[in-house]
mmCIF file of C-alpha atoms in Angstrom:
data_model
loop_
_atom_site.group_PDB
_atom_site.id
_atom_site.type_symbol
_atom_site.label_atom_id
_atom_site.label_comp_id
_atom_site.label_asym_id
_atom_site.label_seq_id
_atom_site.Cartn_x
_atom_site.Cartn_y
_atom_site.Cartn_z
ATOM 1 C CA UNK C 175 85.129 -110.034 -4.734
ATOM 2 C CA UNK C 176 87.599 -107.465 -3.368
ATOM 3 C CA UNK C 177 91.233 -107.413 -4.783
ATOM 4 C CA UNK C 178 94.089 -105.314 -4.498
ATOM 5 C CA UNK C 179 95.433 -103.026 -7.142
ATOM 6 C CA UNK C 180 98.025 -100.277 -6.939
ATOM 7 C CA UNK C 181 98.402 -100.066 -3.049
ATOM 8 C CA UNK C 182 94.447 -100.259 -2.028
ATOM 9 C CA UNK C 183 91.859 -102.534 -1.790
ATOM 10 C CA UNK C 184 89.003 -102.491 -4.152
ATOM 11 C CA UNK C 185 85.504 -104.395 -3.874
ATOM 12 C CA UNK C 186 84.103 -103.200 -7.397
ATOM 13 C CA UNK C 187 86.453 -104.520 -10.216
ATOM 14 C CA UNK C 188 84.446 -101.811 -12.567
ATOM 15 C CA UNK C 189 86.420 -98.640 -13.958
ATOM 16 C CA UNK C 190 84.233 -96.120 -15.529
ATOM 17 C CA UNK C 191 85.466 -93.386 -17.872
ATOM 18 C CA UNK C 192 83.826 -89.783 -17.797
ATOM 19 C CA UNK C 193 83.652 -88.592 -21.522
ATOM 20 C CA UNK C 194 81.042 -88.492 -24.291
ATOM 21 C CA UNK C 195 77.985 -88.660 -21.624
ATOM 22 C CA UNK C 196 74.904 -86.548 -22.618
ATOM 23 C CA UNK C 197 74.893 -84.228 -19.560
ATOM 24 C CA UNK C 198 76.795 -84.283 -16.440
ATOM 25 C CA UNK C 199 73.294 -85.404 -14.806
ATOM 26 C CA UNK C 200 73.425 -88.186 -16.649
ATOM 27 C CA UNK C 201 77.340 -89.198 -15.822
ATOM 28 C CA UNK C 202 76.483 -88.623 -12.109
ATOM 29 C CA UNK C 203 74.074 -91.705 -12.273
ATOM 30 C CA UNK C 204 75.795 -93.607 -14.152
ATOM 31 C CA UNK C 205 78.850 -93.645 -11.760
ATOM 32 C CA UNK C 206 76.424 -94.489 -8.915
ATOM 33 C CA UNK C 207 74.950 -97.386 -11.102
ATOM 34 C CA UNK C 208 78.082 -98.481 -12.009
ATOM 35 C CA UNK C 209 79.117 -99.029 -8.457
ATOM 36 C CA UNK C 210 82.674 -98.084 -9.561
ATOM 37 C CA UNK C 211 85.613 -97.071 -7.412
ATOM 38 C CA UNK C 212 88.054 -95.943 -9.802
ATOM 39 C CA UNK C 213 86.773 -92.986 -12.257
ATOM 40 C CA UNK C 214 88.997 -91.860 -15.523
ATOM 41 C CA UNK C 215 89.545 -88.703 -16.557
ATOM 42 C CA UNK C 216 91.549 -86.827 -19.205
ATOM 43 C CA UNK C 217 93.313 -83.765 -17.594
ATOM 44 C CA UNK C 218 93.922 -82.412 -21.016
ATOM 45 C CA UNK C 219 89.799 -82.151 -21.449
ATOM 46 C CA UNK C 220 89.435 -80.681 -17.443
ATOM 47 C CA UNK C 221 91.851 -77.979 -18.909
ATOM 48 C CA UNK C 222 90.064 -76.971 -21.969
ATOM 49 C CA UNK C 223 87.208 -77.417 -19.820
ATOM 50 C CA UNK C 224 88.315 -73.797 -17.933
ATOM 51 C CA UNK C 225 88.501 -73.382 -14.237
ATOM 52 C CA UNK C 226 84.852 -73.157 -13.306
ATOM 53 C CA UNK C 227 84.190 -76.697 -15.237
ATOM 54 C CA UNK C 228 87.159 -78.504 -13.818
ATOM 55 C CA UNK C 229 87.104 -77.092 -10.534
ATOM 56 C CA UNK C 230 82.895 -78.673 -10.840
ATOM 57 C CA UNK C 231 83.924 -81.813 -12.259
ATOM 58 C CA UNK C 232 86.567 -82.566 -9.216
ATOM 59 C CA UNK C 233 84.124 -81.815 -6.751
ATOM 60 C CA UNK C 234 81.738 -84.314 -8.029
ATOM 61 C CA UNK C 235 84.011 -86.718 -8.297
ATOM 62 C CA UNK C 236 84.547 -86.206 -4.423
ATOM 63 C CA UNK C 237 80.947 -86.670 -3.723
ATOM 64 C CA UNK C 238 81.521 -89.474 -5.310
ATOM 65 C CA UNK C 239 84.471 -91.381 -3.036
ATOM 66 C CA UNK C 240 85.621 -92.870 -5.912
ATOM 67 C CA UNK C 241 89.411 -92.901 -6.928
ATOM 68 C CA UNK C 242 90.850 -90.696 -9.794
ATOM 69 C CA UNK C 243 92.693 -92.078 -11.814
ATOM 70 C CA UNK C 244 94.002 -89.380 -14.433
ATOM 71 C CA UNK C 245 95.153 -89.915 -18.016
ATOM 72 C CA UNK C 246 97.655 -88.767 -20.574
ATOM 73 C CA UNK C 247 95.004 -88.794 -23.393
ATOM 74 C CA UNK C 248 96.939 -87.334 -26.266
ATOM 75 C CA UNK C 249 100.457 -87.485 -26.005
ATOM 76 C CA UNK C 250 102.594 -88.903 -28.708
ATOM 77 C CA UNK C 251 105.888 -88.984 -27.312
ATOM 78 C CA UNK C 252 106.661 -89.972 -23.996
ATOM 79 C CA UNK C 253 107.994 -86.366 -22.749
ATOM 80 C CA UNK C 254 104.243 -84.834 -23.454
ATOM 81 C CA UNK C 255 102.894 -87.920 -21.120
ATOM 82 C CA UNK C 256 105.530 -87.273 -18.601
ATOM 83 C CA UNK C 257 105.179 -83.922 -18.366
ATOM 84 C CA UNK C 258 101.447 -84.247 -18.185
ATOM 85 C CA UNK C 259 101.010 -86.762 -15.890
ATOM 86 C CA UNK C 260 103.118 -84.116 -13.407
ATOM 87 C CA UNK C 261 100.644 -81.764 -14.535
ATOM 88 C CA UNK C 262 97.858 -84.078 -13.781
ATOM 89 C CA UNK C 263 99.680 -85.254 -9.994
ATOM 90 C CA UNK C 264 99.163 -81.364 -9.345
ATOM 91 C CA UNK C 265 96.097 -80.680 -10.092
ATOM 92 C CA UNK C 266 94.446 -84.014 -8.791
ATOM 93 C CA UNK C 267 96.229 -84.987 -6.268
ATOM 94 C CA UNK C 268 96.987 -88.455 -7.060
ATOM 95 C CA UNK C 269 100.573 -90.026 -7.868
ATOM 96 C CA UNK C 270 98.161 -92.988 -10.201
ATOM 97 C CA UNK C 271 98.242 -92.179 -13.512
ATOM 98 C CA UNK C 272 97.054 -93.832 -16.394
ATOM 99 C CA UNK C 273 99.502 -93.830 -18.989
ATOM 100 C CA UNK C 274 98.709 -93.265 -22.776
ATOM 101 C CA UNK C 275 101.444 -92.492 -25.916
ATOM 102 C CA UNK C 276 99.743 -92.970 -29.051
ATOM 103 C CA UNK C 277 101.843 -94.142 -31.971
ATOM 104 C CA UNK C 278 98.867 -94.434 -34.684
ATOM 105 C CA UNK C 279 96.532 -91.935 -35.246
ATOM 106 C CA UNK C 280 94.085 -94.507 -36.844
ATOM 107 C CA UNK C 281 94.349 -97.124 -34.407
ATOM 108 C CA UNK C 282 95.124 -94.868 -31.316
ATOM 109 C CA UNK C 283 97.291 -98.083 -30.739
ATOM 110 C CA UNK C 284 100.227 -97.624 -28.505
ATOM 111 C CA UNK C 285 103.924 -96.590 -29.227
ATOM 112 C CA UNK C 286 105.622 -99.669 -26.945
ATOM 113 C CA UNK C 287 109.047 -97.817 -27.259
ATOM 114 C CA UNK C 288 107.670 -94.399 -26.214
ATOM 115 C CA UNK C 289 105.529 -96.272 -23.751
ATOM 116 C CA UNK C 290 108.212 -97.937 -22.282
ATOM 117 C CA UNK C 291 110.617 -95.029 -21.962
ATOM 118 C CA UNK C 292 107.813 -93.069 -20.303
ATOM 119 C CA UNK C 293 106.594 -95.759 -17.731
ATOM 120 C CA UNK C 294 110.429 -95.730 -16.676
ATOM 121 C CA UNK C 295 110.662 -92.511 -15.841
ATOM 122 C CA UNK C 296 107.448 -92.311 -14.083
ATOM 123 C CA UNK C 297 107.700 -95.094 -11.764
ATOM 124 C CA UNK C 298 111.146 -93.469 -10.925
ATOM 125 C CA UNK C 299 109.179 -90.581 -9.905
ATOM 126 C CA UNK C 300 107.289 -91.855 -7.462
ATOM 127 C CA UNK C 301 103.733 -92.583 -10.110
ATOM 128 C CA UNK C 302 102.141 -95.695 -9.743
ATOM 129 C CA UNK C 303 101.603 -96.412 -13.408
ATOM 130 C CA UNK C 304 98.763 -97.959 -15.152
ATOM 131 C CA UNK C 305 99.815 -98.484 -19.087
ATOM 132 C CA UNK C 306 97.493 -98.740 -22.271
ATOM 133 C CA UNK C 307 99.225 -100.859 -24.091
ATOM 134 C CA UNK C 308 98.610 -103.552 -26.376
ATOM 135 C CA UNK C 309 98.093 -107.243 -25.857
ATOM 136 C CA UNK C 310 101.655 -108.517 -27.164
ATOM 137 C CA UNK C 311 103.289 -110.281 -24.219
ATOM 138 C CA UNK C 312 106.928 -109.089 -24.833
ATOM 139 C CA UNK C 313 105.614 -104.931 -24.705
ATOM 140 C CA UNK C 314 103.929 -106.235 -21.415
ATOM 141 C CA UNK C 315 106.856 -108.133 -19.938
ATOM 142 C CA UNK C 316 109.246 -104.626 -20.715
ATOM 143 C CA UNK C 317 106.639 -102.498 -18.961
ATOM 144 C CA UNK C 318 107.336 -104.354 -15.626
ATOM 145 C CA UNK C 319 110.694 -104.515 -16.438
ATOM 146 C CA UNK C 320 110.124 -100.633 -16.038
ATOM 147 C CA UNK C 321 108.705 -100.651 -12.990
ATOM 148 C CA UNK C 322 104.920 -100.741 -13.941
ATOM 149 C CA UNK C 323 103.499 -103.242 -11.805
ATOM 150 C CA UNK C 324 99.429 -102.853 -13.252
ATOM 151 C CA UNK C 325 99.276 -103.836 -16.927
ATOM 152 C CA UNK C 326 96.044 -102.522 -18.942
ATOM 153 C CA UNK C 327 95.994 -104.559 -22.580
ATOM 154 C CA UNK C 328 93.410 -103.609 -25.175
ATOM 155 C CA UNK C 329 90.917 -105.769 -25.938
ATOM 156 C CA UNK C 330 90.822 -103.674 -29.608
ATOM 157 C CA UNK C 331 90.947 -100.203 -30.811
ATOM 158 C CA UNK C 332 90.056 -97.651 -28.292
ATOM 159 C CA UNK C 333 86.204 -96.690 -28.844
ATOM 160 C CA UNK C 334 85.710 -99.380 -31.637
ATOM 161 C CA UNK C 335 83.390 -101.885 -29.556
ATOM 162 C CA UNK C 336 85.009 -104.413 -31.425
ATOM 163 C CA UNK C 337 85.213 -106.954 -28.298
ATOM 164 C CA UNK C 338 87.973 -108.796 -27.340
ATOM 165 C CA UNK C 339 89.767 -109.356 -30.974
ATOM 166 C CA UNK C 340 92.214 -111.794 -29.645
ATOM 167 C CA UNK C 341 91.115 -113.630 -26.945
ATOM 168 C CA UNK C 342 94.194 -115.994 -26.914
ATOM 169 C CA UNK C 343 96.849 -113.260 -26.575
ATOM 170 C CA UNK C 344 95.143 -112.325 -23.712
ATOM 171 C CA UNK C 345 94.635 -115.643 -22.288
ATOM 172 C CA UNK C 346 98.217 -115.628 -22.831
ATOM 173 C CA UNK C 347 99.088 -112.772 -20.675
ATOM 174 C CA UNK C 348 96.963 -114.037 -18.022
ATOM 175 C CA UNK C 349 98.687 -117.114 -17.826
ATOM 176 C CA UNK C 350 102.171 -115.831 -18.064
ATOM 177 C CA UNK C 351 101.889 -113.005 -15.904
ATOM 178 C CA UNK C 352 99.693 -114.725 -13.459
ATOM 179 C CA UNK C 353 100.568 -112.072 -10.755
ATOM 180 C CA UNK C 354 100.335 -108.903 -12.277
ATOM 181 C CA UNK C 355 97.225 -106.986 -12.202
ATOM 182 C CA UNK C 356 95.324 -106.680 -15.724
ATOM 183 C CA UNK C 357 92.358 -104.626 -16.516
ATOM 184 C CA UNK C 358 91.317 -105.149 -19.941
ATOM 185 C CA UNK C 359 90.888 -101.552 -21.262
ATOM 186 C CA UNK C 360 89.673 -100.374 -24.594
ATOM 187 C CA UNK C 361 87.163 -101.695 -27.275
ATOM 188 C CA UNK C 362 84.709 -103.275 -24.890
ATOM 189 C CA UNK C 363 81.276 -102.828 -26.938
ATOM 190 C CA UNK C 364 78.608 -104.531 -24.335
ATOM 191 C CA UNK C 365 78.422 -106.571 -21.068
ATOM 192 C CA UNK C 366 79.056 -109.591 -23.161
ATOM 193 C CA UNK C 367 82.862 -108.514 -23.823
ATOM 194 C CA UNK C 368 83.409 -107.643 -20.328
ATOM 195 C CA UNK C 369 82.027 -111.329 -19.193
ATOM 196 C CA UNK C 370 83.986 -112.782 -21.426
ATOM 197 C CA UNK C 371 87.110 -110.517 -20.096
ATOM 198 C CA UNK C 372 86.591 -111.472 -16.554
ATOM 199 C CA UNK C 373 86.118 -115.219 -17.279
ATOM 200 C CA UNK C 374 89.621 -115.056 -18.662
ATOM 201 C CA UNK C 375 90.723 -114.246 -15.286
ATOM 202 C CA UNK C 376 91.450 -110.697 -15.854
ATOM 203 C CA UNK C 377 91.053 -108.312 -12.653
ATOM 204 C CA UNK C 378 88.763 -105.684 -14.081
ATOM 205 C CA UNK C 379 87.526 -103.990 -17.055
ATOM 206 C CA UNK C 380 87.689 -100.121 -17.883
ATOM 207 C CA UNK C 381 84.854 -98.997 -19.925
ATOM 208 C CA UNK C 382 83.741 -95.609 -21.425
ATOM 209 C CA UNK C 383 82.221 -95.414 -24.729
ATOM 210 C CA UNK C 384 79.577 -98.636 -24.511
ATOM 211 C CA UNK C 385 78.409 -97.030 -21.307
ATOM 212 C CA UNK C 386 78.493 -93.095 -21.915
ATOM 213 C CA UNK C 387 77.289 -93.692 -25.961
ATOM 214 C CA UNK C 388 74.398 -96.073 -24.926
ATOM 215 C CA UNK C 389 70.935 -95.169 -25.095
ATOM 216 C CA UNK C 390 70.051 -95.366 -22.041
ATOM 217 C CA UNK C 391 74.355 -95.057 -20.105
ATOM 218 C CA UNK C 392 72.373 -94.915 -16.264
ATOM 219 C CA UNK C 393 71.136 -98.450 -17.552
ATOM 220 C CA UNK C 394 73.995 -99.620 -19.475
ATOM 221 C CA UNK C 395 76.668 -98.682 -16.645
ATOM 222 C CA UNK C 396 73.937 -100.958 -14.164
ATOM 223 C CA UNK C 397 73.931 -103.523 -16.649
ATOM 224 C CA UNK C 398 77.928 -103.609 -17.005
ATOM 225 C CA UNK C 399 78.319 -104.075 -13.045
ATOM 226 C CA UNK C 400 76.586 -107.041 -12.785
ATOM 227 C CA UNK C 401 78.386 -108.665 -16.032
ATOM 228 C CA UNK C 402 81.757 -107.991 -14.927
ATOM 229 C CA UNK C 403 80.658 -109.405 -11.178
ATOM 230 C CA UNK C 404 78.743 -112.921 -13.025
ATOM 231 C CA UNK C 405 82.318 -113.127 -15.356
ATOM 232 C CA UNK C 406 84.116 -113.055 -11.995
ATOM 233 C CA UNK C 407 82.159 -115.328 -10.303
ATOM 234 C CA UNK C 408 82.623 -117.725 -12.971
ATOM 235 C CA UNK C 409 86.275 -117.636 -13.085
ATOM 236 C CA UNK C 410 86.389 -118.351 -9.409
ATOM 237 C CA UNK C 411 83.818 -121.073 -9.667
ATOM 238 C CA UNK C 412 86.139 -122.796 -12.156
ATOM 239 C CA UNK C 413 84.291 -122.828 -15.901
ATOM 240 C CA UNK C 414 84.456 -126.591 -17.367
ATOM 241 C CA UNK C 415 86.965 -127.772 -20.079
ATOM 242 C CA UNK C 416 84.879 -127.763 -23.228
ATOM 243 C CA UNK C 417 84.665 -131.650 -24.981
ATOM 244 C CA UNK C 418 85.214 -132.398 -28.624
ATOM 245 C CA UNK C 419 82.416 -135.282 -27.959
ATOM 246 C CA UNK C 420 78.963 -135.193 -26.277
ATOM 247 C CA UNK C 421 79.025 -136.300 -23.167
ATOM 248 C CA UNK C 422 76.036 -137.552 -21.352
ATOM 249 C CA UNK C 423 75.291 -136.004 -18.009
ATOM 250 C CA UNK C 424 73.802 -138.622 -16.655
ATOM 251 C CA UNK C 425 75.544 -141.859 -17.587
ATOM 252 C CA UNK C 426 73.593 -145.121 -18.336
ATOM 253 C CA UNK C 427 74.808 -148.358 -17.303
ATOM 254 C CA UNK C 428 73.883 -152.037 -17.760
ATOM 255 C CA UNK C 429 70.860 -153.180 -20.441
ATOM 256 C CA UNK C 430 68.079 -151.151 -20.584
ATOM 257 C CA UNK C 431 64.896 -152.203 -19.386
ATOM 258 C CA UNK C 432 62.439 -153.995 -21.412
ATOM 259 C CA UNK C 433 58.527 -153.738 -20.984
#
């Protein structure tokens, strides 16, 4: 089950997102149900946060052992993501960054041009850059032209829980970019979407909302672990074609038998 993904080797293919949860209590056991290796956090919420919250907040995630992986949450032009992911390399520690320029404020969806610009520049410093983006295969295919070398398509609108609204663009990606990383990131609602993400052959699944929003996250975040590991486990397993005709599963041959 373990696969590599920017320069290490991860078992759990499960990222977890810190906002929204009820308490902190409550985010603490839903990272160790999760089984997650790779945590999310916005640096621009550890700074309103004040020193005495962020400096708690990093030192759980150290109890933790998981990865941080830090985003630009915010940013509209690719200068304010630049300059915060810098920001973010400072304060964390951590040259991954997890890249975000929003070009609609309804959608949150990406700007690909500010994206694009922004991803360049980063790699160039030394980041190891995962991009939101969308799941058009052209803004994908100039992202690694930049240097990105993780790609992290929606599945739809950022907190929606929509699901996966186009399944065959992102079939798409997975078969033209068939060495690239991809985490699905953004509109996952339940377990269901994440199986379904997996089976597609996708590498992982970031999730915050349908975990931290649930009624019961500790539960939901347990829940989510084992449907992203059964949607893996499928894909390597090989999932049949589907038939246009019924097929019997036990085929009949000769007369039957008269009594």
């Amino acid at each position: 089950m373990g696969f590599h993904i920017g320069g290490v080797e991860l078992q759990s293919r499960f990222f977890l997102g810190t906002a929204s949860y009820p308490s902190p209590q409550v985010l603490r056991e839903a990272v160790q149900a999760s089984g997650t290796q790779v945590i999310t956090v916005g640096l621009r919420r550890q700074l309103s946060a004040g020193s005495t919250g962020g400096d708690a907040f990093y030192g759980f995630i150290r109890e933790t052992g998981a990865r941080l992986l830090p985003n630009t949450a915010g940013c509209t032009t690719a200068r304010e993501a630049v300059t915060l992911a810098q920001m973010a390399r400072e304060v964390f520690g951590t040259h991954w960054i997890k890249l975000e320029v929003v070009g609609d404020e309804y959608t949150l969806q990406p700007d690909p041009w500010e994206l694009v610009e922004a991803a360049r520049e980063l790699t160039r410093d030394g980041f190891e850059v995962f991009p939101y983006c969308t799941d058009d295969l052209v803004t994908c295919q100039r992202l690694l032209d930049a240097g990105c070398r993780i790609l992290m398509p929606w599945g739809a609108p950022i907190g929606s829980g929509q699901g996966l609204l186009n399944p065959t663009a992102l079939r798409t990606l997975r078969a033209r970019l068939p060495d690239v990383p991809l985490v699905v990131d953004a509109g996952i609602g339940s377990p269901r979407d994440a199986v379904q993400a997996m089976e597609l052959g996708f590498d992982a699944v970031l999730v915050n909302s349908a975990v931290a929003l649930a009624h019961d996250p500790v539960t939901m975040a347990r829940a989510f672990k084992l449907g992203i590991e059964s949607g893996r486990l499928a894909w390597e397993a090989g999932i049949m074609a589907k038939q246009e005709m019924a097929v019997a599963t036990t085929p009949v041959t000769g007369r039957p038998f008269v009594l």
